[in-house]
PDB file of C-alpha atoms and ligand atoms in Angstrom:
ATOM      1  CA  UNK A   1      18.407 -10.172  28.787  1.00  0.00           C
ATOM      2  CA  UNK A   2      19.886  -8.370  25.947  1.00  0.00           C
ATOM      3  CA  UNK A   3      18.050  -5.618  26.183  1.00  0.00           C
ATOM      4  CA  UNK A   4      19.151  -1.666  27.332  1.00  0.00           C
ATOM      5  CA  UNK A   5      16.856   0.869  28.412  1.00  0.00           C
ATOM      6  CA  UNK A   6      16.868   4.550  27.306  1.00  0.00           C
ATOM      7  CA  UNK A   7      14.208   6.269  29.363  1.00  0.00           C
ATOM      8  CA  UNK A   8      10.917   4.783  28.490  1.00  0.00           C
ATOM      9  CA  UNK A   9      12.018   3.578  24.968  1.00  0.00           C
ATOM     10  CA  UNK A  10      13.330  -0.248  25.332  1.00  0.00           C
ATOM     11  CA  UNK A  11      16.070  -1.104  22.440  1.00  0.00           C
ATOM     12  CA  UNK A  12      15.595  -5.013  22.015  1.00  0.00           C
ATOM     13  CA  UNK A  13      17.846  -6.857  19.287  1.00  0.00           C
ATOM     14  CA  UNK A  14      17.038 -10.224  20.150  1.00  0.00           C
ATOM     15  CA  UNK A  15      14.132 -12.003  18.057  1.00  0.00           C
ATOM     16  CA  UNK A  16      13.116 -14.380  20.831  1.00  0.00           C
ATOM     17  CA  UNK A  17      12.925 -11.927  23.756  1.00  0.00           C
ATOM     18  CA  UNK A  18      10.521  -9.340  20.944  1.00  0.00           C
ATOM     19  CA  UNK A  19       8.350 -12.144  20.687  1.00  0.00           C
ATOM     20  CA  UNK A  20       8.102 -13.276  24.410  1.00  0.00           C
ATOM     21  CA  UNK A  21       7.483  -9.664  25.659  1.00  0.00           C
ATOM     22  CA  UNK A  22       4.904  -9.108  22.753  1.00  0.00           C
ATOM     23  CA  UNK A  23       3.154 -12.599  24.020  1.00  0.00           C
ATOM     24  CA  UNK A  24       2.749 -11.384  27.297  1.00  0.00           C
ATOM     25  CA  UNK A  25       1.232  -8.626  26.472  1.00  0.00           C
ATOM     26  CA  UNK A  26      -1.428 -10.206  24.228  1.00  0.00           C
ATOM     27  CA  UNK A  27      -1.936 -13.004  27.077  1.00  0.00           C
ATOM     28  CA  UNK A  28      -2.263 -10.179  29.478  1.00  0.00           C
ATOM     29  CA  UNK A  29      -5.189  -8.935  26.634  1.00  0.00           C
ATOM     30  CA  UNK A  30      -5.451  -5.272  28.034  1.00  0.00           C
ATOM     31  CA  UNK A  31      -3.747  -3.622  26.105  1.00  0.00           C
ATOM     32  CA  UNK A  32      -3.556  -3.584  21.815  1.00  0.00           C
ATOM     33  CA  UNK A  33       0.377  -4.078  20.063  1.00  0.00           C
ATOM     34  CA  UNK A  34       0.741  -1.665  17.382  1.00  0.00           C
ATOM     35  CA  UNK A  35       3.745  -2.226  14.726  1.00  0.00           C
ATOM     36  CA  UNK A  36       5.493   0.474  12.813  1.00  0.00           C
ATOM     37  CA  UNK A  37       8.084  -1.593  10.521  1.00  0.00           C
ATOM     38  CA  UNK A  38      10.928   1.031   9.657  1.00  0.00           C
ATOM     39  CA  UNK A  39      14.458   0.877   7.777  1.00  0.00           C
ATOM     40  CA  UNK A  40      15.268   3.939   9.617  1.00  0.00           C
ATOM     41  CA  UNK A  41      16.830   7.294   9.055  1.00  0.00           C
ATOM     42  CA  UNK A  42      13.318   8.467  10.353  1.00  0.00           C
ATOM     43  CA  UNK A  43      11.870  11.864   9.349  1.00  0.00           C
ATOM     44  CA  UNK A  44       8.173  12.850  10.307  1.00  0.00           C
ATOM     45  CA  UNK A  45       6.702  10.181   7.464  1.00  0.00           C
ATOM     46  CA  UNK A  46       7.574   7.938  10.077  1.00  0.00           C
ATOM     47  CA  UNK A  47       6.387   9.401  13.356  1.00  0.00           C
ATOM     48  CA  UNK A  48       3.286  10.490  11.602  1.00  0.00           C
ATOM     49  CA  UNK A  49       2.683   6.739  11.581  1.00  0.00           C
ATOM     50  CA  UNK A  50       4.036   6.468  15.418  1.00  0.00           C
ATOM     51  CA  UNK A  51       1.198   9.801  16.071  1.00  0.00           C
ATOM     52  CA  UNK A  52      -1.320   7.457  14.626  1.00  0.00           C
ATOM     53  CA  UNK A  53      -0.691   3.988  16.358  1.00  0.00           C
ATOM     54  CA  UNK A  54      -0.459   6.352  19.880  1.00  0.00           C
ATOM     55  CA  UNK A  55      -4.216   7.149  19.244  1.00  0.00           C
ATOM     56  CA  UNK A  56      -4.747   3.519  20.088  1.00  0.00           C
ATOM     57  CA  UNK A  57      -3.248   3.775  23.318  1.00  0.00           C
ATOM     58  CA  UNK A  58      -2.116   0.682  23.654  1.00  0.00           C
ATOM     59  CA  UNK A  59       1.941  -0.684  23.249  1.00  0.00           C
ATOM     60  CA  UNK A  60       3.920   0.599  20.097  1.00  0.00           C
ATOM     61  CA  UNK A  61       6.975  -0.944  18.611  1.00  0.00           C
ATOM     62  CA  UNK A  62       8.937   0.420  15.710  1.00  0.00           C
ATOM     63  CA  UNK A  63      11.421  -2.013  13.964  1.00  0.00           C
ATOM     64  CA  UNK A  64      14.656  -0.455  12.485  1.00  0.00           C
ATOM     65  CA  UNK A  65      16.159  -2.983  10.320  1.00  0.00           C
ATOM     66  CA  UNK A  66      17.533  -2.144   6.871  1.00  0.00           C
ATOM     67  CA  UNK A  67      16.239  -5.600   5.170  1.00  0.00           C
ATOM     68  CA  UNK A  68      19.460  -6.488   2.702  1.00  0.00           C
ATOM     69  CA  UNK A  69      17.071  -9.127   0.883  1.00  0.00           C
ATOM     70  CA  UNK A  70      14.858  -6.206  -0.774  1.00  0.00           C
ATOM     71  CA  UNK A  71      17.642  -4.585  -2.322  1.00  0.00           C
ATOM     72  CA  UNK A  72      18.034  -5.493  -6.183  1.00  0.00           C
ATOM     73  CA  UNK A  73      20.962  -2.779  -6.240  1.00  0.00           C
ATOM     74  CA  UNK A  74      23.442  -3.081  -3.951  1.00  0.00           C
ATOM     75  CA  UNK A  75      25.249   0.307  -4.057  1.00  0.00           C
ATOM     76  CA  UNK A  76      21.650   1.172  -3.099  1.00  0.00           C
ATOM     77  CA  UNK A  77      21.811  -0.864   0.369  1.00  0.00           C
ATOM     78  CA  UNK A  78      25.309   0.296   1.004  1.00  0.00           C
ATOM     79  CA  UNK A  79      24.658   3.949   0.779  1.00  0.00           C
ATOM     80  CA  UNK A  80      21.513   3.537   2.136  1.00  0.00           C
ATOM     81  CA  UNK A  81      21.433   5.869   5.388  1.00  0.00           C
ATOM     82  CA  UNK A  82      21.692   4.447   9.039  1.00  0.00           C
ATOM     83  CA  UNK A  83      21.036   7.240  12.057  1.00  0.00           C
ATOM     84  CA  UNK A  84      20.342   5.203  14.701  1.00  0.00           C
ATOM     85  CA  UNK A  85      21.151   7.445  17.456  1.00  0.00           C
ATOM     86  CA  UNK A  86      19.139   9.782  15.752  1.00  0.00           C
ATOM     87  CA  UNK A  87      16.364   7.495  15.396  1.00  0.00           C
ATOM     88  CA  UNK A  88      16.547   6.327  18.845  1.00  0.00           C
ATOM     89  CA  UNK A  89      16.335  10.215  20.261  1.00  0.00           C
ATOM     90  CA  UNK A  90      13.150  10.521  17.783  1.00  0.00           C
ATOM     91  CA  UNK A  91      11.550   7.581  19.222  1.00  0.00           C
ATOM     92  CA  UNK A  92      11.689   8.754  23.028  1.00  0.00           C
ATOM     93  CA  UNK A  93      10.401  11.733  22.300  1.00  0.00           C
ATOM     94  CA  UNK A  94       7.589  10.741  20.129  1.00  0.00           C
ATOM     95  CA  UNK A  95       7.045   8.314  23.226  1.00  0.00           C
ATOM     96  CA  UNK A  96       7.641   4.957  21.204  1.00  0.00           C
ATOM     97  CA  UNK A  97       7.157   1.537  24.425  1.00  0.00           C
ATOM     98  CA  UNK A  98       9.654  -0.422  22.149  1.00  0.00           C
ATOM     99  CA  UNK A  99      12.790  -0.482  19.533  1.00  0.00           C
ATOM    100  CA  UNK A 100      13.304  -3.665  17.900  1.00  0.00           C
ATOM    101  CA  UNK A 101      16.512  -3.538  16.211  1.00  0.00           C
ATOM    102  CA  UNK A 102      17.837  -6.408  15.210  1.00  0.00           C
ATOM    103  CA  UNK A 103      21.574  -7.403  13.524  1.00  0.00           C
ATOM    104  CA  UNK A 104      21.346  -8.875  10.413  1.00  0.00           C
ATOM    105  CA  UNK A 105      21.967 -12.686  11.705  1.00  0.00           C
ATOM    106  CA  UNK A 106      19.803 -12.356  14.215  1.00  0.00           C
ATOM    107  CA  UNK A 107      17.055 -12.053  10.944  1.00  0.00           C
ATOM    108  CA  UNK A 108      18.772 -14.191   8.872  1.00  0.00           C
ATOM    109  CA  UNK A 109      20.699 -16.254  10.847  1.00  0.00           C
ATOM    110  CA  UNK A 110      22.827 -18.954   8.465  1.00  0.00           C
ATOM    111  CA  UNK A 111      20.721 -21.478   7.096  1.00  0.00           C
ATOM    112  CA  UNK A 112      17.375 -19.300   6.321  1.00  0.00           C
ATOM    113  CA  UNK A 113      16.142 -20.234   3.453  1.00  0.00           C
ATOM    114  CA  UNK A 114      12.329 -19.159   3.658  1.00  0.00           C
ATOM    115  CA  UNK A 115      10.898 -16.494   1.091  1.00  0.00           C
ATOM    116  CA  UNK A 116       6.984 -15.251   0.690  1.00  0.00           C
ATOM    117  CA  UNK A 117       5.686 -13.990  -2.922  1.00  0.00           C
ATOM    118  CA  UNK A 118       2.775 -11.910  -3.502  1.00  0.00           C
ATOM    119  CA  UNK A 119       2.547 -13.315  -6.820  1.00  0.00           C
ATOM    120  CA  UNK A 120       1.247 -11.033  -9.076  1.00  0.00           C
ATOM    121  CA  UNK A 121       1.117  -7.484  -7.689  1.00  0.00           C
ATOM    122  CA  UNK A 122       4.920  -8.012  -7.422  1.00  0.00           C
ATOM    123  CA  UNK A 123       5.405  -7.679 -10.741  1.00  0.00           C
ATOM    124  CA  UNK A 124       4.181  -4.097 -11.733  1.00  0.00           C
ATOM    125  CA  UNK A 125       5.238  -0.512 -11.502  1.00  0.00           C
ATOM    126  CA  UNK A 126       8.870  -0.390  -8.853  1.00  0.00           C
ATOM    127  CA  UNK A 127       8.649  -4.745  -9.105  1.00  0.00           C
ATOM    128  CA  UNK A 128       9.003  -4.833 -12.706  1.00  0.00           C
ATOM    129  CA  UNK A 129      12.719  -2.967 -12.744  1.00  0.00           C
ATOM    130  CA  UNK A 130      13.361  -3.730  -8.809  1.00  0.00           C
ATOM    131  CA  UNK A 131      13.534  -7.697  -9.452  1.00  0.00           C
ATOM    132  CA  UNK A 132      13.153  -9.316  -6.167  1.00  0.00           C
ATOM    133  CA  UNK A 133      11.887  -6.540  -4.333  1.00  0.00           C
ATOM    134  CA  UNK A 134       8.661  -7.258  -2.855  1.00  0.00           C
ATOM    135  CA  UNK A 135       9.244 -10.790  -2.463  1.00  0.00           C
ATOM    136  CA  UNK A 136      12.256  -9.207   0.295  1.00  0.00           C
ATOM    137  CA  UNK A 137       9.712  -7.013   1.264  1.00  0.00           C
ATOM    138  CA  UNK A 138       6.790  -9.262   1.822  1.00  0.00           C
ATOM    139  CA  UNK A 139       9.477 -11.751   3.626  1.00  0.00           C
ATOM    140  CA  UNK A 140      10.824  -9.552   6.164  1.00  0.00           C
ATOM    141  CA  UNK A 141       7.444  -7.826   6.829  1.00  0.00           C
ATOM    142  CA  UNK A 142       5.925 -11.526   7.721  1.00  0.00           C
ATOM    143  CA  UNK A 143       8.824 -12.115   9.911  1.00  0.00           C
ATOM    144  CA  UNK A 144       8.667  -9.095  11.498  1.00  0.00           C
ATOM    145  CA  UNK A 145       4.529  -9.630  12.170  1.00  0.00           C
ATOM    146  CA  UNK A 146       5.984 -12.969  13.628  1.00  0.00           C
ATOM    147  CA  UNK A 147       8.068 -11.673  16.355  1.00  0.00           C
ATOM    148  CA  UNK A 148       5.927  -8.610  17.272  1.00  0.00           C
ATOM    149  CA  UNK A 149       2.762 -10.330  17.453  1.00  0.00           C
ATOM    150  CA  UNK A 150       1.125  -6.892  16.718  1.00  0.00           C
ATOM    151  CA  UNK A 151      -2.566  -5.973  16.488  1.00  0.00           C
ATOM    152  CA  UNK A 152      -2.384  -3.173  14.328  1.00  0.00           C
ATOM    153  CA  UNK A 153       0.515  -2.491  11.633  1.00  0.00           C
ATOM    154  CA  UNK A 154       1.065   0.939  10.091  1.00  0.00           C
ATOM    155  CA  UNK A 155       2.188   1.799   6.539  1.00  0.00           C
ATOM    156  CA  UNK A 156       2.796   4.485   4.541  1.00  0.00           C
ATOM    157  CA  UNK A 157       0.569   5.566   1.528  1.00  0.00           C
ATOM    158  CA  UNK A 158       3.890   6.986  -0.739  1.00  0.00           C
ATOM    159  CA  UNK A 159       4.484   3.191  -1.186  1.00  0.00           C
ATOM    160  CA  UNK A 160       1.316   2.235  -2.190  1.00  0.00           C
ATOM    161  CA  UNK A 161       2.776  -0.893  -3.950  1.00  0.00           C
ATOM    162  CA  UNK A 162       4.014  -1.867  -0.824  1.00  0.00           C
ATOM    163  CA  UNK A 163       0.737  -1.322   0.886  1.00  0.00           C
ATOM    164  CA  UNK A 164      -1.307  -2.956  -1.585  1.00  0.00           C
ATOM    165  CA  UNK A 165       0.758  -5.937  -1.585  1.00  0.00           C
ATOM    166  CA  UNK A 166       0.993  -6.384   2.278  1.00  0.00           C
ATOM    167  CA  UNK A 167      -2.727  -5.822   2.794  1.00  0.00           C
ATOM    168  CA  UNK A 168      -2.963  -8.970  -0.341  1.00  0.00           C
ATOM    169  CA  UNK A 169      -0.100 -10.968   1.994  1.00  0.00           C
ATOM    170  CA  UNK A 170      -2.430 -10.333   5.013  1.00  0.00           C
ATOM    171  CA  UNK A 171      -5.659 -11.562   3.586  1.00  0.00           C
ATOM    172  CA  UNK A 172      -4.211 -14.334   1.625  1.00  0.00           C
ATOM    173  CA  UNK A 173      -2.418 -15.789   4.926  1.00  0.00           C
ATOM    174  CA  UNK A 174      -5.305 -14.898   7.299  1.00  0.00           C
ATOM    175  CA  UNK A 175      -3.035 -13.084   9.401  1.00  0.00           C
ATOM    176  CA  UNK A 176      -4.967 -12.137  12.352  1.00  0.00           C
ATOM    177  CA  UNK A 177      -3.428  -7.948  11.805  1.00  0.00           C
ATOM    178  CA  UNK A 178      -4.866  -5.072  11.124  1.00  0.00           C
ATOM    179  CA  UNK A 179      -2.942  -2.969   8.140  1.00  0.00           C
ATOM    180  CA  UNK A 180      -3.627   0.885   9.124  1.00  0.00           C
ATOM    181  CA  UNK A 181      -2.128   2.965   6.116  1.00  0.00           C
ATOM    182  CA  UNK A 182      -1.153   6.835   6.749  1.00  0.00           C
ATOM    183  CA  UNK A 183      -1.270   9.880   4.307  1.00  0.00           C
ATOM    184  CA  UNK A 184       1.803  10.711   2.152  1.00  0.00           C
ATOM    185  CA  UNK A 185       3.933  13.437   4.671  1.00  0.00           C
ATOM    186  CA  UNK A 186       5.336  15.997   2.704  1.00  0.00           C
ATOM    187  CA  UNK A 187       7.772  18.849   3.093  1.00  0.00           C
ATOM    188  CA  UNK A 188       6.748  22.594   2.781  1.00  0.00           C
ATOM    189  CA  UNK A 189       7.354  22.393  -0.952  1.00  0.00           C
ATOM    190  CA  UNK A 190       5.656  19.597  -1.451  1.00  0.00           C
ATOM    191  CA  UNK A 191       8.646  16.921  -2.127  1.00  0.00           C
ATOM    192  CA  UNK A 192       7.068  13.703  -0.237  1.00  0.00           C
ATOM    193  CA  UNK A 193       9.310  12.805   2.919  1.00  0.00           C
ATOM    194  CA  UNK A 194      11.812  10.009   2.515  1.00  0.00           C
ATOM    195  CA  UNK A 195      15.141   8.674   3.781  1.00  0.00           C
ATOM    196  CA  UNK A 196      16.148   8.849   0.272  1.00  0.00           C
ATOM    197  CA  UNK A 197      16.376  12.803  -0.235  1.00  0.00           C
ATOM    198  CA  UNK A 198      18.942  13.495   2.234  1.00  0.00           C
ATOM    199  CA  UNK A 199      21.086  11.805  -1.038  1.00  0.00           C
ATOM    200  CA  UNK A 200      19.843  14.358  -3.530  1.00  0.00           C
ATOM    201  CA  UNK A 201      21.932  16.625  -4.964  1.00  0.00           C
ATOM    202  CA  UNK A 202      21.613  20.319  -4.017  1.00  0.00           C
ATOM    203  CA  UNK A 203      20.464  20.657  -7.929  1.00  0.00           C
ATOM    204  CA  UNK A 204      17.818  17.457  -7.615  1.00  0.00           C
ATOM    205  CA  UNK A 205      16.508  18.496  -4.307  1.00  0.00           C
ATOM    206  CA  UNK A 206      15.778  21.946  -6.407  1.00  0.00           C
ATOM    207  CA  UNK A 207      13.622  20.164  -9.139  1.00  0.00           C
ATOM    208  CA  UNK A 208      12.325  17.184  -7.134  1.00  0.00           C
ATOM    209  CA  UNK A 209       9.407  19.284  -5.776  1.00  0.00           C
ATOM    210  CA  UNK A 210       8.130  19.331  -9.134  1.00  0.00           C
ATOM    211  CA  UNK A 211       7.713  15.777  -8.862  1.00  0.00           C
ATOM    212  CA  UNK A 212       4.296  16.595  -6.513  1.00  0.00           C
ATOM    213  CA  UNK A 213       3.403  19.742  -9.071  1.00  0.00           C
ATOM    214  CA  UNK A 214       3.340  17.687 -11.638  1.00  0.00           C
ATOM    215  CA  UNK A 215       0.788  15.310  -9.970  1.00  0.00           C
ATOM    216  CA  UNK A 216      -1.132  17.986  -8.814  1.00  0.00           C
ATOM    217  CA  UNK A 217      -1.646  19.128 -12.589  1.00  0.00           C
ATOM    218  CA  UNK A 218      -2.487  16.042 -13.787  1.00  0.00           C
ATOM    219  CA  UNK A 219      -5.301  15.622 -10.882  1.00  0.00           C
ATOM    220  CA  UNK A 220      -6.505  19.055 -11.903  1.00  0.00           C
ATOM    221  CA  UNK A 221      -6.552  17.874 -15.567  1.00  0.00           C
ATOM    222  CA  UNK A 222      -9.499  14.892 -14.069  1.00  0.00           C
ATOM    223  CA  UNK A 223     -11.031  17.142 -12.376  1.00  0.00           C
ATOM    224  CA  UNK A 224     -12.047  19.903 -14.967  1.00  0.00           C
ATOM    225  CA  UNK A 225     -12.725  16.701 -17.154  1.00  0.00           C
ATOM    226  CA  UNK A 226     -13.559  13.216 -15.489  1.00  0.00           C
ATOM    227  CA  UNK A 227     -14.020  12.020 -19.100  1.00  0.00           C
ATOM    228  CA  UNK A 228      -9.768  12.571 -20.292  1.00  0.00           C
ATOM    229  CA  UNK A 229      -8.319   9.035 -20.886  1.00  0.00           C
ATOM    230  CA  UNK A 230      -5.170   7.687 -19.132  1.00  0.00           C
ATOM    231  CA  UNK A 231      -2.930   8.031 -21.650  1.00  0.00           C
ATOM    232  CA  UNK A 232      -3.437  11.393 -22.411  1.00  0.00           C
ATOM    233  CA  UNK A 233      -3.364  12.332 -18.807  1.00  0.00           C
ATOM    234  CA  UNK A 234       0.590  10.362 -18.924  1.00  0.00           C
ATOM    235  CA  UNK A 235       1.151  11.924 -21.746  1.00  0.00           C
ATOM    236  CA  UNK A 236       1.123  15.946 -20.603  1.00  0.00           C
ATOM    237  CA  UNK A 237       2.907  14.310 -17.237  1.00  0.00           C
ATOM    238  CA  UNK A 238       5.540  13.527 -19.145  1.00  0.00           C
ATOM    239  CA  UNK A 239       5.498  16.899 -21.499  1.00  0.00           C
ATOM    240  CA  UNK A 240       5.297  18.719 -18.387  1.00  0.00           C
ATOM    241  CA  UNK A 241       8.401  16.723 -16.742  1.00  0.00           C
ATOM    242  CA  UNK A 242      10.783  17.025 -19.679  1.00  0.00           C
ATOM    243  CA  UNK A 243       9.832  21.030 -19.447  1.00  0.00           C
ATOM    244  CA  UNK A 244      11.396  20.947 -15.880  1.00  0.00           C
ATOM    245  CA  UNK A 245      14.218  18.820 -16.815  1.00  0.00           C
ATOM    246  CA  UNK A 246      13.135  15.699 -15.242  1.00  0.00           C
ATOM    247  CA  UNK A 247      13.704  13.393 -17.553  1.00  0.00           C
ATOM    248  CA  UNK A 248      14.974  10.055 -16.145  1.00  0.00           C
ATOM    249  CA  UNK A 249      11.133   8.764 -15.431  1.00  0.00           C
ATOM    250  CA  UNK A 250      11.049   5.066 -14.854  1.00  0.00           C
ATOM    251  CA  UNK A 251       7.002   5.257 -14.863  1.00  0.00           C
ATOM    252  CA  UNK A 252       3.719   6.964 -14.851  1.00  0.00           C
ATOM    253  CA  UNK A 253       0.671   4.664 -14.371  1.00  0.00           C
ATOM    254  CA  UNK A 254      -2.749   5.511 -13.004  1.00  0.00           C
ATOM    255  CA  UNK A 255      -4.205   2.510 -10.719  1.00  0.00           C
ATOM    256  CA  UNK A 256      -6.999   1.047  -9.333  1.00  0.00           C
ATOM    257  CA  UNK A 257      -5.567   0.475  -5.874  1.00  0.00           C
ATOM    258  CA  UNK A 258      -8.130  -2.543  -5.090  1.00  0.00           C
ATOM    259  CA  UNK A 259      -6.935  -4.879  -7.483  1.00  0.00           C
ATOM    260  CA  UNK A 260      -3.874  -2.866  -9.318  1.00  0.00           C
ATOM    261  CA  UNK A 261      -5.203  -2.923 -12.759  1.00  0.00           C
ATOM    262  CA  UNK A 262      -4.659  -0.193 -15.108  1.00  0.00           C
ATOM    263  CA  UNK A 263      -8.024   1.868 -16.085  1.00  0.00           C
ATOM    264  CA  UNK A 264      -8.530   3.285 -18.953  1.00  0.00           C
ATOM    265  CA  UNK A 265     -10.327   6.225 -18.007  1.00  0.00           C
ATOM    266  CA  UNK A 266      -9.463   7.093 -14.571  1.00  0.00           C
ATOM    267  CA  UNK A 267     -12.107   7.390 -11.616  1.00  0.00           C
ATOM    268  CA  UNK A 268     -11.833   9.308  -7.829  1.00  0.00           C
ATOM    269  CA  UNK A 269     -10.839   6.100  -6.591  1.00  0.00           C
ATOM    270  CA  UNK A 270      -7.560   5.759  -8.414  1.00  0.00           C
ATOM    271  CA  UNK A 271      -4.116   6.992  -8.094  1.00  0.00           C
ATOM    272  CA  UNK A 272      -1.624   8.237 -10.345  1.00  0.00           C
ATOM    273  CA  UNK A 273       1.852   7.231  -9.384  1.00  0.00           C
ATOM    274  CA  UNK A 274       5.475   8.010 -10.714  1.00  0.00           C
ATOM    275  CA  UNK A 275       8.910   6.498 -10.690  1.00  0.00           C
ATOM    276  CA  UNK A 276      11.988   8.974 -11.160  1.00  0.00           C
ATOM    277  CA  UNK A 277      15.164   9.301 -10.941  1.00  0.00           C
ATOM    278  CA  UNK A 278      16.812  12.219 -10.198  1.00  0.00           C
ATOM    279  CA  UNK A 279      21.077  11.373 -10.392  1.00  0.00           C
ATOM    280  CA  UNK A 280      21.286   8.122  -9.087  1.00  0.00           C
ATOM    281  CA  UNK A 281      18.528   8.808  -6.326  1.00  0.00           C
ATOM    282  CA  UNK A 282      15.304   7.061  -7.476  1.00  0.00           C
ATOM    283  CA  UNK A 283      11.838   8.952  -6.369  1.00  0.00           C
ATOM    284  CA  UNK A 284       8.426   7.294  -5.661  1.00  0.00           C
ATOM    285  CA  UNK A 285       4.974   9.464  -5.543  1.00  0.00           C
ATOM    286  CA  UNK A 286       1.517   9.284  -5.892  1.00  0.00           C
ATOM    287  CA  UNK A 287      -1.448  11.044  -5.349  1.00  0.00           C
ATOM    288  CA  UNK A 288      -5.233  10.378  -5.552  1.00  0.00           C
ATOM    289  CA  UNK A 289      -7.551  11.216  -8.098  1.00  0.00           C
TER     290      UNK A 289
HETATM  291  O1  LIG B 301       8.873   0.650   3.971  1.00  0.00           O
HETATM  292  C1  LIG B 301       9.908   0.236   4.503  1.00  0.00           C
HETATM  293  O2  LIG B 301      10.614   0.975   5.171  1.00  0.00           O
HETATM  294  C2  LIG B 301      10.316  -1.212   4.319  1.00  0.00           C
HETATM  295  O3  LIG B 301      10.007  -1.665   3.055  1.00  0.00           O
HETATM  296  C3  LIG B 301       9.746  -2.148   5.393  1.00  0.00           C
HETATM  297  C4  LIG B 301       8.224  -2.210   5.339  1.00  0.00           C
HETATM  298  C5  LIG B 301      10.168  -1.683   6.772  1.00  0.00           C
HETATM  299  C6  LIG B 301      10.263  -3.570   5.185  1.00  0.00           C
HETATM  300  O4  LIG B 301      11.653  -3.627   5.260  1.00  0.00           O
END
């Protein structure tokens, strides 16, 4: 057994002994597995979506693996952060059954040669400049559903590409999962949560709140007229942005999030969601209409 227990939290690292304790659990079919895929470096995004799978009171497992295959930029995976023993402390508290942390062999041990593609939806907003992303994504995320066996998986709404294209993954390969998705988690001013903005600079972590305000206005701009048209909506984003200095803005688009087309005129059920970068720290958002 390669496993080590810290209180109730179990740390497992090998793939084969994940899969064998999730199977016995599902053939003992009295309890629900609930998955909460992670890269780590967890902040209260992440145990919001730990809160949420306890509701179901059955077993939870977090994954902490920081998947090298869905990074198009590698100074991006090497500075990306690892706290483990932070992580580890958050997870018994939060009361978390089990830790599957795998090395990086142990998930792509030599010889792997296996990749899944969400075809389409790959390609827009963070896909078309992160080349390869959700194809890593998608790929680890199937593996991961592999060894954990789970009932329920939880993601996070901030990436809402993400979501969109696992929930596609799930119902083109009849994977027998429920995908549960969770409410952005924001701090006090409003900058969503991320492992990314303990990078900022003190100067970008001043400005990136405006990120949200900006969003905010532009919702308030639909909602004293449902008739305004997209682009004029992206268009006072962006007036408003370059006002605060943020200027680096890899997108604005306003969604449909059923099918990811680009409307027009936007409706309630559509989101408006930004790329920026602030230094060399690239932001995600979104909010709903
Ligand atoms: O959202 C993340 O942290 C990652 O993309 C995920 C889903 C854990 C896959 O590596």
């Amino acid at each position: 057994m390669k496993s080590k227990k810290i209180n109730s939290l179990k740390v497992i690292t090998s793939a084969n002994e994940m899969q064998k304790i999730s199977l016995a659990i599902r053939r003992k079919g009295k309890k629900k597995v609930s998955l909460v895929p992670t890269m780590g470096a967890l902040h209260d995004g992440h145990l919001s979506l730990v809160r949420k799978a306890k509701k179901k009171d059955g077993i939870i497992i977090v994954t902490i693996f920081i998947n090298p295959i869905q990074f198009n930029n590698k100074k991006d995976l090497e500075k990306y952060p690892s706290t483990i023993k932070k992580d580890i402390a958050k997870l018994e508290e939060v009361g978390v059954d089990y830790l599957f942390a795998p090395k990086l062999e142990e998930v792509y041990p030599k010889g792997y040669q296996t990749k899944v593609s969400v075809t389409d939806f790959k390609n827009h907003l963070c896909g078309a400049t992160r080349v390869g992303h959700f194809d890593g994504v998608t790929s680890v995320v199937l593996k991961l559903f592999n060894i954990t066996i789970p009932d329920y998986s939880y993601f996070g709404e901030k990436d809402l590409q993400q979501l969109i294209i696992i929930k596609q993954m799930v119902k083109d390969l009849n994977l027998p999962i429920k995908v549960i998705s969770i409410p952005i988690v924001r701090e006090k001013d409003g900058l969503a949560m991320s492992s990314r903005n303990i990078r900022l600079s003190k100067k970008a972590r001043k400005i990136a709140p405006l990120i949200y305000k900006g969003l905010t206005r532009a919702r308030d701009e639909f909602k004293k007229n449902n008739k305004v048209i997209t682009k004029k909506i992206i268009k006072n984003l962006r007036t408003y942005y370059s006002s605060k200095n943020i200027t680096c803005i890899e997108y604005i688009k306003i969604i449909n999030p059923k099918d990811l087309s680009y409307p027009l005129t936007p409706d309630t059920k559509d989101y408006i969601l930004v790329a920026i970068k602030l230094g060399s720290i690239r932001l995600i958002d979104n909010l709903k209409f």
